[in-house]
Amino acid sequence: DTGVSQDPRHKITKRGQNVTFRCDPISEHNRLYWYRQTLGQGPEFLTYFQNEAQLEKSRLLSDRFSAERPKGSFSTLEIQRTEQGDSAMYLCASTLVNTGELFFGEGSRLTVL
Amino acid sequence: EDQVTQSPEALRLQEGESSSLNCSYTVSGLRGLFWYRQDPGKGPEFLFTLYSAGEEKEKERLKATLTKKESFLHITAPKPEDSATYLCAVFQGAQKLVFGQGTRLTINP
């Protein structure tokens, strides 16, 4: 399968712990996005990369959040010192440059106890 | 600031009962309006892109239309498998999608 892959699919953690999510985009796509979605809401933009460069970060992304895309391939999203308000679905998407036709992964659901 | 508002939040129809979902947007310089479908526990799946007022796109029982201020997703003779959340989004600054909150559609057999 050549779709967007996210890991883990589900993560349960205690408040204050660090978590990391991984996204493997479609191989020829050079743009990679991270979105966050809570129940009953649409996806909220967090950050995006073009190749290995992180070009924009949302104001929603506090300093506890960090994302990387080494070598322009897979990406990781790390949340440090998790809070209960971080509980959400974290979605990764990839695409070619300058198109809004995003290909989403199935998401990583985070539950912070 | 670019905004996308969808209505209704939820819609329940009988199988075969046609209806429309609304997406109102405010954006400086539309560079595309997008419709996605999202099934529970899954990521959104792309349906349509519309670029200019008057444009229409169709796929099976779905037809998307666009005016200068809003878009409609028309569902004709829906089936239970059309049940999903439908998301509307605008392409902000040709950089990222800004989504509405979605319309949760349920089709009863």
Coordinates of C-alpha atoms in Angstrom, one line a residue, chain B:
Chain B
E1 CA -9.0 36.0 8.9
D2 CA -10.2 33.2 6.6
Q3 CA -13.3 31.3 8.0
V4 CA -15.3 28.3 6.9
T5 CA -18.7 27.6 8.5
Q6 CA -20.8 24.5 7.7
S7 CA -24.4 23.9 8.3
P8 CA -26.2 22.0 9.6
E9 CA -23.9 20.4 12.2
A10 CA -25.9 17.1 11.8
L11 CA -28.4 15.8 9.3
R12 CA -30.4 12.7 9.4
L13 CA -32.2 11.5 6.2
Q14 CA -34.1 8.5 5.1
E15 CA -32.6 6.4 2.3
G16 CA -33.6 8.1 -1.0
E17 CA -34.3 11.5 0.6
S18 CA -32.2 14.1 -1.2
S19 CA -30.8 17.2 0.6
S20 CA -28.0 19.7 0.6
L21 CA -25.2 20.6 2.9
N22 CA -24.0 24.2 3.1
C23 CA -20.5 25.7 3.4
S24 CA -20.1 29.4 3.8
Y25 CA -16.6 30.9 3.5
T26 CA -14.8 34.2 3.9
V27 CA -11.4 34.3 2.3
S28 CA -9.2 36.9 0.7
G29 CA -8.7 35.5 -2.8
L30 CA -10.1 32.0 -3.1
R31 CA -7.5 29.6 -4.3
G32 CA -9.8 26.6 -4.1
L33 CA -12.7 25.2 -2.1
F34 CA -12.4 21.5 -1.2
W35 CA -14.9 18.9 0.0
Y36 CA -13.7 15.9 2.0
R37 CA -15.5 12.9 3.4
Q38 CA -14.5 11.4 6.8
D39 CA -15.6 8.1 8.1
P40 CA -15.5 7.4 11.9
G41 CA -11.9 6.7 13.1
K42 CA -10.4 7.5 9.7
G43 CA -8.7 10.4 8.1
P44 CA -10.5 12.7 5.6
E45 CA -10.8 11.5 2.0
F46 CA -10.7 14.0 -0.8
L47 CA -13.9 14.4 -2.9
F48 CA -13.9 17.6 -5.0
T49 CA -12.1 20.9 -5.7
L50 CA -13.9 24.0 -6.9
Y51 CA -12.1 27.1 -8.1
S52 CA -14.6 29.6 -9.4
A53 CA -18.2 30.7 -8.9
G54 CA -20.5 28.7 -11.1
E55 CA -18.3 25.6 -11.2
E56 CA -19.9 22.2 -10.5
K57 CA -18.4 18.8 -9.9
E58 CA -20.2 15.4 -9.6
K59 CA -19.3 12.0 -8.3
E60 CA -22.0 9.3 -8.0
R61 CA -24.8 10.7 -5.8
L62 CA -22.8 13.8 -4.9
K63 CA -22.7 17.2 -6.6
A64 CA -20.7 20.2 -5.4
T65 CA -21.5 23.7 -6.5
L66 CA -19.8 27.1 -5.7
T67 CA -20.9 30.7 -5.5
K68 CA -18.9 33.7 -4.4
K69 CA -19.8 33.2 -0.8
E70 CA -20.8 29.6 -0.3
S71 CA -20.7 26.0 -1.6
F72 CA -23.3 23.4 -1.5
L73 CA -22.9 19.6 -1.5
H74 CA -26.1 18.1 -3.0
I75 CA -26.8 14.5 -2.2
T76 CA -29.3 12.8 -4.5
A77 CA -31.1 9.7 -3.4
P78 CA -28.6 8.8 -0.7
K79 CA -27.8 5.3 0.5
P80 CA -26.8 4.3 4.0
E81 CA -23.1 4.0 2.8
D82 CA -23.2 7.8 2.2
S83 CA -23.3 8.2 6.0
A84 CA -20.2 10.1 7.1
T85 CA -19.0 13.5 8.1
Y86 CA -18.5 15.9 5.2
L87 CA -15.9 18.6 5.6
C88 CA -15.4 21.7 3.6
A89 CA -12.1 23.6 3.4
V90 CA -10.5 26.6 1.7
F91 CA -6.9 26.7 0.5
Q92 CA -5.4 29.6 2.5
G93 CA -2.5 31.4 0.8
A94 CA -1.9 28.4 -1.4
Q95 CA -0.2 26.9 1.7
K96 CA -2.6 25.1 3.9
L97 CA -6.3 24.0 4.2
V98 CA -8.6 25.7 6.7
F99 CA -11.5 23.3 7.5
G100 CA -15.0 23.9 8.7
Q101 CA -16.4 21.9 11.6
G102 CA -18.1 19.4 9.3
T103 CA -21.7 18.1 8.8
R104 CA -22.4 14.7 10.2
L105 CA -24.7 13.0 7.8
T106 CA -26.7 9.8 8.7
I107 CA -28.8 8.0 6.1
N108 CA -31.3 5.6 7.6
P109 CA -32.3 2.5 5.6

